[in-house]
Amino acid sequence: MSLLNREVFWPPADELVEVAERIRARLGEWPAAETRWRICLTAPEAPKANDIVVFTEAPDVAVNGGGAILEAHGNRVTLRRGDERFALEGVLSDDWLAALAAFLDCNFEPHDALTLALAWRAGDENKDDAWPVDFATFPRVADLPAAPERAFPACPDRLGLYPVLPSADWVERVLELGVRTTQLRRKSTDSADLQREIARSVEAGRRHDAQLFINDHWREAIAAGAYGVHLGQEDVQTADLNAIAKAGVRLGLSTHGYYEMLRALHFRPSYLALGAVFPTTTKVMPTKPQGLARLTRYVQLLSGRVPLVAIGGIDAKVMPDVLATGVGSAAVVRAVTEAPDTAAAISSLQKMFAGQR
């Protein structure tokens, strides 16, 4: 956990390292950082791939080496990594660079570590719980398109067991077994097939008074009168969120860390999905698994602000630990679709939610 005897800052900055070490000591145990990032306070003589070069004025020098550029001007900080750009606005404490080093050492990716560093306030290390959990101190994501004028309809704060299913047959079967929140994730490019499957699933949702979400295919979901749609982060750039909101369709958004959660909240979705909690083989994930410790912190920050759904690699074995974080819903796939006895699996999983309040 120690930051000492490591090249954390360049040029060497003993005072910053001491503050970073003090902050890191109060953040608890986290997996060892997979990348030993070096925060460069000026353009380095010999750039490295794990450099984060900080500029407080417009860069007047090209930085090569495959690292990241961090531009901090007033209350705005922009991180650039290759073609990716992360812009945040907020109040910067005097310790924000030291906090950035500490959160990087907790194995957070630079954009999430930066989000946490901007939420950090001088003296937070003296609190009983030093982790940033006060939403008011968190920055906002800058340069986003306007959110829809009409807010997305609300959904229950606790959506409970949330099976993600491949077909209308599965949706009908699961709803008949008492599940009241589910999603159709139909992997098909056949428009006729999609329309049939979505229409059947929506009708089943109506028949059972259930919350039925359609994954990705928002146009077909609107046409069928679906309860909701679920979109990924990349879909926000291409989907017509105004059309979804005007149709009265609820919106769930996937997130994979602090930056994406703040970005998603800008659009005032009906719920946020937090994941992937554990490794999953059902789809290719853009980020490494989050784990229960991160999920716990996400719930502490966002609980009461928006309904939350844990997703990714969740089965009956880990479900009690997932629910112990306080999250109000958990999505499952193989725990239902590959269960030897579907009815028994759903009954067992439903009982795990029964004790939630």
PDB file of C-alpha atoms in Angstrom, residues 116-296:
ATOM      1  CA  LEU A 116     -12.648  10.720  -6.948  1.00  0.00           C
ATOM      2  CA  ALA A 117      -9.723  13.139  -6.598  1.00  0.00           C
ATOM      3  CA  LEU A 118     -11.959  16.071  -7.540  1.00  0.00           C
ATOM      4  CA  ALA A 119     -14.485  14.916  -4.933  1.00  0.00           C
ATOM      5  CA  TRP A 120     -11.765  14.847  -2.275  1.00  0.00           C
ATOM      6  CA  ARG A 121     -11.558  17.701   0.217  1.00  0.00           C
ATOM      7  CA  ALA A 122      -8.572  18.679   2.349  1.00  0.00           C
ATOM      8  CA  GLY A 123      -8.949  17.066   5.755  1.00  0.00           C
ATOM      9  CA  ASP A 124     -11.135  14.195   4.558  1.00  0.00           C
ATOM     10  CA  GLU A 125      -8.435  11.831   5.799  1.00  0.00           C
ATOM     11  CA  ASN A 126      -9.422  12.810   9.341  1.00  0.00           C
ATOM     12  CA  LYS A 127     -12.963  11.441   8.960  1.00  0.00           C
ATOM     13  CA  ASP A 128     -13.930   8.043  10.337  1.00  0.00           C
ATOM     14  CA  ASP A 129     -14.684   7.048   6.752  1.00  0.00           C
ATOM     15  CA  ALA A 130     -12.389   8.959   4.440  1.00  0.00           C
ATOM     16  CA  TRP A 131     -13.881   7.651   1.179  1.00  0.00           C
ATOM     17  CA  PRO A 132     -15.762  10.313  -0.838  1.00  0.00           C
ATOM     18  CA  VAL A 133     -19.469   9.557  -0.418  1.00  0.00           C
ATOM     19  CA  ASP A 134     -20.937  13.082  -0.339  1.00  0.00           C
ATOM     20  CA  PHE A 135     -22.519  13.577  -3.759  1.00  0.00           C
ATOM     21  CA  ALA A 136     -22.328  17.368  -3.358  1.00  0.00           C
ATOM     22  CA  THR A 137     -18.529  17.330  -3.581  1.00  0.00           C
ATOM     23  CA  PHE A 138     -18.382  15.302  -6.794  1.00  0.00           C
ATOM     24  CA  PRO A 139     -17.617  17.081 -10.066  1.00  0.00           C
ATOM     25  CA  ARG A 140     -19.940  17.151 -13.027  1.00  0.00           C
ATOM     26  CA  VAL A 141     -19.147  15.814 -16.464  1.00  0.00           C
ATOM     27  CA  ALA A 142     -18.707  18.688 -18.901  1.00  0.00           C
ATOM     28  CA  ASP A 143     -19.529  19.101 -22.589  1.00  0.00           C
ATOM     29  CA  LEU A 144     -22.500  16.736 -22.640  1.00  0.00           C
ATOM     30  CA  PRO A 145     -25.537  17.244 -24.877  1.00  0.00           C
ATOM     31  CA  ALA A 146     -28.624  18.560 -23.136  1.00  0.00           C
ATOM     32  CA  ALA A 147     -30.752  16.041 -21.295  1.00  0.00           C
ATOM     33  CA  PRO A 148     -34.255  15.503 -22.687  1.00  0.00           C
ATOM     34  CA  GLU A 149     -36.637  18.273 -21.654  1.00  0.00           C
ATOM     35  CA  ARG A 150     -39.122  15.652 -20.507  1.00  0.00           C
ATOM     36  CA  ALA A 151     -37.757  13.497 -17.709  1.00  0.00           C
ATOM     37  CA  PHE A 152     -37.848   9.742 -18.112  1.00  0.00           C
ATOM     38  CA  PRO A 153     -40.643   8.122 -16.078  1.00  0.00           C
ATOM     39  CA  ALA A 154     -39.675   6.728 -12.704  1.00  0.00           C
ATOM     40  CA  CYS A 155     -39.541   3.056 -11.877  1.00  0.00           C
ATOM     41  CA  PRO A 156     -39.586   1.367  -8.451  1.00  0.00           C
ATOM     42  CA  ASP A 157     -36.584   2.152  -6.266  1.00  0.00           C
ATOM     43  CA  ARG A 158     -36.019  -1.584  -5.761  1.00  0.00           C
ATOM     44  CA  LEU A 159     -36.527  -3.556  -8.946  1.00  0.00           C
ATOM     45  CA  GLY A 160     -35.657  -6.853  -7.266  1.00  0.00           C
ATOM     46  CA  LEU A 161     -34.623  -9.916  -9.228  1.00  0.00           C
ATOM     47  CA  TYR A 162     -33.927  -8.848 -12.806  1.00  0.00           C
ATOM     48  CA  PRO A 163     -33.398 -11.707 -15.298  1.00  0.00           C
ATOM     49  CA  VAL A 164     -31.914 -10.712 -18.668  1.00  0.00           C
ATOM     50  CA  LEU A 165     -33.349 -13.111 -21.224  1.00  0.00           C
ATOM     51  CA  PRO A 166     -32.715 -14.063 -24.864  1.00  0.00           C
ATOM     52  CA  SER A 167     -36.251 -14.609 -26.165  1.00  0.00           C
ATOM     53  CA  ALA A 168     -39.947 -13.964 -25.705  1.00  0.00           C
ATOM     54  CA  ASP A 169     -40.367 -17.631 -24.739  1.00  0.00           C
ATOM     55  CA  TRP A 170     -38.038 -17.040 -21.819  1.00  0.00           C
ATOM     56  CA  VAL A 171     -39.750 -13.769 -20.882  1.00  0.00           C
ATOM     57  CA  GLU A 172     -43.167 -15.444 -20.796  1.00  0.00           C
ATOM     58  CA  ARG A 173     -41.858 -18.388 -18.788  1.00  0.00           C
ATOM     59  CA  VAL A 174     -40.114 -16.231 -16.182  1.00  0.00           C
ATOM     60  CA  LEU A 175     -43.040 -13.841 -15.748  1.00  0.00           C
ATOM     61  CA  GLU A 176     -45.385 -16.774 -15.243  1.00  0.00           C
ATOM     62  CA  LEU A 177     -43.091 -17.864 -12.396  1.00  0.00           C
ATOM     63  CA  GLY A 178     -43.632 -14.592 -10.549  1.00  0.00           C
ATOM     64  CA  VAL A 179     -40.740 -12.389 -11.661  1.00  0.00           C
ATOM     65  CA  ARG A 180     -41.817  -8.769 -12.099  1.00  0.00           C
ATOM     66  CA  THR A 181     -38.735  -7.154 -13.651  1.00  0.00           C
ATOM     67  CA  THR A 182     -36.999  -8.551 -16.700  1.00  0.00           C
ATOM     68  CA  GLN A 183     -35.188  -7.572 -19.876  1.00  0.00           C
ATOM     69  CA  LEU A 184     -35.264  -8.943 -23.387  1.00  0.00           C
ATOM     70  CA  ARG A 185     -31.744  -8.970 -24.809  1.00  0.00           C
ATOM     71  CA  ARG A 186     -32.391 -10.290 -28.311  1.00  0.00           C
ATOM     72  CA  LYS A 187     -29.209 -10.800 -30.321  1.00  0.00           C
ATOM     73  CA  SER A 188     -30.647 -10.639 -33.807  1.00  0.00           C
ATOM     74  CA  THR A 189     -30.277  -8.486 -36.914  1.00  0.00           C
ATOM     75  CA  ASP A 190     -33.530  -9.771 -38.428  1.00  0.00           C
ATOM     76  CA  SER A 191     -35.988  -6.874 -38.135  1.00  0.00           C
ATOM     77  CA  ALA A 192     -39.044  -9.106 -38.427  1.00  0.00           C
ATOM     78  CA  ASP A 193     -37.724 -11.392 -35.694  1.00  0.00           C
ATOM     79  CA  LEU A 194     -36.998  -8.426 -33.443  1.00  0.00           C
ATOM     80  CA  GLN A 195     -40.458  -6.976 -33.902  1.00  0.00           C
ATOM     81  CA  ARG A 196     -42.142 -10.314 -33.137  1.00  0.00           C
ATOM     82  CA  GLU A 197     -40.014 -11.031 -30.077  1.00  0.00           C
ATOM     83  CA  ILE A 198     -40.365  -7.526 -28.688  1.00  0.00           C
ATOM     84  CA  ALA A 199     -44.137  -7.417 -29.290  1.00  0.00           C
ATOM     85  CA  ARG A 200     -44.629 -10.782 -27.545  1.00  0.00           C
ATOM     86  CA  SER A 201     -42.422  -9.756 -24.633  1.00  0.00           C
ATOM     87  CA  VAL A 202     -44.191  -6.411 -24.200  1.00  0.00           C
ATOM     88  CA  GLU A 203     -47.577  -8.126 -24.253  1.00  0.00           C
ATOM     89  CA  ALA A 204     -46.386 -10.591 -21.617  1.00  0.00           C
ATOM     90  CA  GLY A 205     -45.169  -7.696 -19.513  1.00  0.00           C
ATOM     91  CA  ARG A 206     -48.574  -6.027 -19.714  1.00  0.00           C
ATOM     92  CA  ARG A 207     -50.371  -9.269 -18.916  1.00  0.00           C
ATOM     93  CA  HIS A 208     -48.344  -9.765 -15.752  1.00  0.00           C
ATOM     94  CA  ASP A 209     -48.117  -6.063 -14.802  1.00  0.00           C
ATOM     95  CA  ALA A 210     -44.318  -6.359 -15.013  1.00  0.00           C
ATOM     96  CA  GLN A 211     -41.431  -3.989 -15.708  1.00  0.00           C
ATOM     97  CA  LEU A 212     -40.228  -5.273 -19.096  1.00  0.00           C
ATOM     98  CA  PHE A 213     -37.141  -3.570 -20.557  1.00  0.00           C
ATOM     99  CA  ILE A 214     -35.865  -3.980 -24.118  1.00  0.00           C
ATOM    100  CA  ASN A 215     -32.106  -4.022 -24.600  1.00  0.00           C
ATOM    101  CA  ASP A 216     -30.712  -1.666 -27.272  1.00  0.00           C
ATOM    102  CA  HIS A 217     -33.623  -1.693 -29.760  1.00  0.00           C
ATOM    103  CA  TRP A 218     -35.240   1.532 -28.636  1.00  0.00           C
ATOM    104  CA  ARG A 219     -37.157   2.247 -31.850  1.00  0.00           C
ATOM    105  CA  GLU A 220     -38.877  -1.138 -31.749  1.00  0.00           C
ATOM    106  CA  ALA A 221     -39.466  -0.707 -28.024  1.00  0.00           C
ATOM    107  CA  ILE A 222     -41.253   2.610 -28.596  1.00  0.00           C
ATOM    108  CA  ALA A 223     -43.339   1.125 -31.409  1.00  0.00           C
ATOM    109  CA  ALA A 224     -44.397  -1.785 -29.205  1.00  0.00           C
ATOM    110  CA  GLY A 225     -45.200   0.431 -26.209  1.00  0.00           C
ATOM    111  CA  ALA A 226     -42.547  -1.129 -23.971  1.00  0.00           C
ATOM    112  CA  TYR A 227     -42.260  -0.269 -20.295  1.00  0.00           C
ATOM    113  CA  GLY A 228     -38.580   0.611 -20.714  1.00  0.00           C
ATOM    114  CA  VAL A 229     -35.360   0.298 -22.672  1.00  0.00           C
ATOM    115  CA  HIS A 230     -31.842  -0.430 -21.516  1.00  0.00           C
ATOM    116  CA  LEU A 231     -28.916   1.236 -23.277  1.00  0.00           C
ATOM    117  CA  GLY A 232     -25.143   1.148 -22.989  1.00  0.00           C
ATOM    118  CA  GLN A 233     -22.930   4.193 -22.568  1.00  0.00           C
ATOM    119  CA  GLU A 234     -22.068   4.240 -26.257  1.00  0.00           C
ATOM    120  CA  ASP A 235     -25.765   4.225 -27.213  1.00  0.00           C
ATOM    121  CA  VAL A 236     -26.315   7.621 -25.583  1.00  0.00           C
ATOM    122  CA  GLN A 237     -24.445   9.150 -28.512  1.00  0.00           C
ATOM    123  CA  THR A 238     -26.724   7.615 -31.150  1.00  0.00           C
ATOM    124  CA  ALA A 239     -30.136   6.946 -29.570  1.00  0.00           C
ATOM    125  CA  ASP A 240     -32.825   9.632 -29.691  1.00  0.00           C
ATOM    126  CA  LEU A 241     -33.269  10.131 -25.968  1.00  0.00           C
ATOM    127  CA  ASN A 242     -35.894  12.826 -26.553  1.00  0.00           C
ATOM    128  CA  ALA A 243     -38.020  10.372 -28.540  1.00  0.00           C
ATOM    129  CA  ILE A 244     -37.712   7.753 -25.795  1.00  0.00           C
ATOM    130  CA  ALA A 245     -38.671  10.248 -23.101  1.00  0.00           C
ATOM    131  CA  LYS A 246     -41.593  11.696 -25.118  1.00  0.00           C
ATOM    132  CA  ALA A 247     -42.937   8.176 -25.629  1.00  0.00           C
ATOM    133  CA  GLY A 248     -43.079   7.736 -21.848  1.00  0.00           C
ATOM    134  CA  VAL A 249     -40.604   4.856 -21.985  1.00  0.00           C
ATOM    135  CA  ARG A 250     -38.309   4.369 -19.010  1.00  0.00           C
ATOM    136  CA  LEU A 251     -34.554   4.388 -19.525  1.00  0.00           C
ATOM    137  CA  GLY A 252     -31.902   2.234 -17.869  1.00  0.00           C
ATOM    138  CA  LEU A 253     -28.238   3.011 -18.541  1.00  0.00           C
ATOM    139  CA  SER A 254     -25.165   0.827 -18.091  1.00  0.00           C
ATOM    140  CA  THR A 255     -22.218   2.242 -16.141  1.00  0.00           C
ATOM    141  CA  HIS A 256     -18.759   0.903 -15.348  1.00  0.00           C
ATOM    142  CA  GLY A 257     -17.349   3.317 -12.792  1.00  0.00           C
ATOM    143  CA  TYR A 258     -17.604   6.762 -11.239  1.00  0.00           C
ATOM    144  CA  TYR A 259     -17.121   8.845 -14.378  1.00  0.00           C
ATOM    145  CA  GLU A 260     -19.758   6.921 -16.334  1.00  0.00           C
ATOM    146  CA  MET A 261     -22.199   7.099 -13.410  1.00  0.00           C
ATOM    147  CA  LEU A 262     -21.937  10.891 -13.321  1.00  0.00           C
ATOM    148  CA  ARG A 263     -22.226  11.023 -17.096  1.00  0.00           C
ATOM    149  CA  ALA A 264     -25.339   8.836 -17.063  1.00  0.00           C
ATOM    150  CA  LEU A 265     -26.989  10.812 -14.252  1.00  0.00           C
ATOM    151  CA  HIS A 266     -26.862  13.930 -16.434  1.00  0.00           C
ATOM    152  CA  PHE A 267     -29.559  12.372 -18.630  1.00  0.00           C
ATOM    153  CA  ARG A 268     -31.851  11.656 -15.621  1.00  0.00           C
ATOM    154  CA  PRO A 269     -32.384   7.935 -16.356  1.00  0.00           C
ATOM    155  CA  SER A 270     -34.956   5.745 -14.644  1.00  0.00           C
ATOM    156  CA  TYR A 271     -32.222   3.491 -13.235  1.00  0.00           C
ATOM    157  CA  LEU A 272     -28.478   2.853 -13.417  1.00  0.00           C
ATOM    158  CA  ALA A 273     -26.887  -0.541 -13.934  1.00  0.00           C
ATOM    159  CA  LEU A 274     -23.572  -0.946 -12.080  1.00  0.00           C
ATOM    160  CA  GLY A 275     -21.120  -3.501 -13.390  1.00  0.00           C
ATOM    161  CA  ALA A 276     -19.745  -5.760 -14.311  1.00  0.00           C
ATOM    162  CA  VAL A 277     -19.519  -6.805 -10.668  1.00  0.00           C
ATOM    163  CA  PHE A 278     -17.889 -10.141 -11.489  1.00  0.00           C
ATOM    164  CA  PRO A 279     -16.370 -11.634 -14.661  1.00  0.00           C
ATOM    165  CA  THR A 280     -19.030 -12.630 -17.176  1.00  0.00           C
ATOM    166  CA  THR A 281     -19.052 -14.634 -20.373  1.00  0.00           C
ATOM    167  CA  THR A 282     -22.437 -13.439 -21.651  1.00  0.00           C
ATOM    168  CA  LYS A 283     -20.944 -10.393 -23.383  1.00  0.00           C
ATOM    169  CA  VAL A 284     -17.619  -8.659 -23.935  1.00  0.00           C
ATOM    170  CA  MET A 285     -17.174  -6.093 -21.170  1.00  0.00           C
ATOM    171  CA  PRO A 286     -15.340  -2.808 -21.843  1.00  0.00           C
ATOM    172  CA  THR A 287     -13.855  -2.702 -18.353  1.00  0.00           C
ATOM    173  CA  LYS A 288     -12.462  -5.056 -15.760  1.00  0.00           C
ATOM    174  CA  PRO A 289     -14.826  -6.450 -13.085  1.00  0.00           C
ATOM    175  CA  GLN A 290     -15.732  -3.902 -10.423  1.00  0.00           C
ATOM    176  CA  GLY A 291     -15.982  -6.212  -7.404  1.00  0.00           C
ATOM    177  CA  LEU A 292     -18.075  -5.974  -4.262  1.00  0.00           C
ATOM    178  CA  ALA A 293     -15.980  -3.277  -2.570  1.00  0.00           C
ATOM    179  CA  ARG A 294     -16.552  -0.856  -5.426  1.00  0.00           C
ATOM    180  CA  LEU A 295     -20.224  -1.799  -5.681  1.00  0.00           C
ATOM    181  CA  THR A 296     -20.610  -0.997  -1.978  1.00  0.00           C
TER     182      THR A 296
END
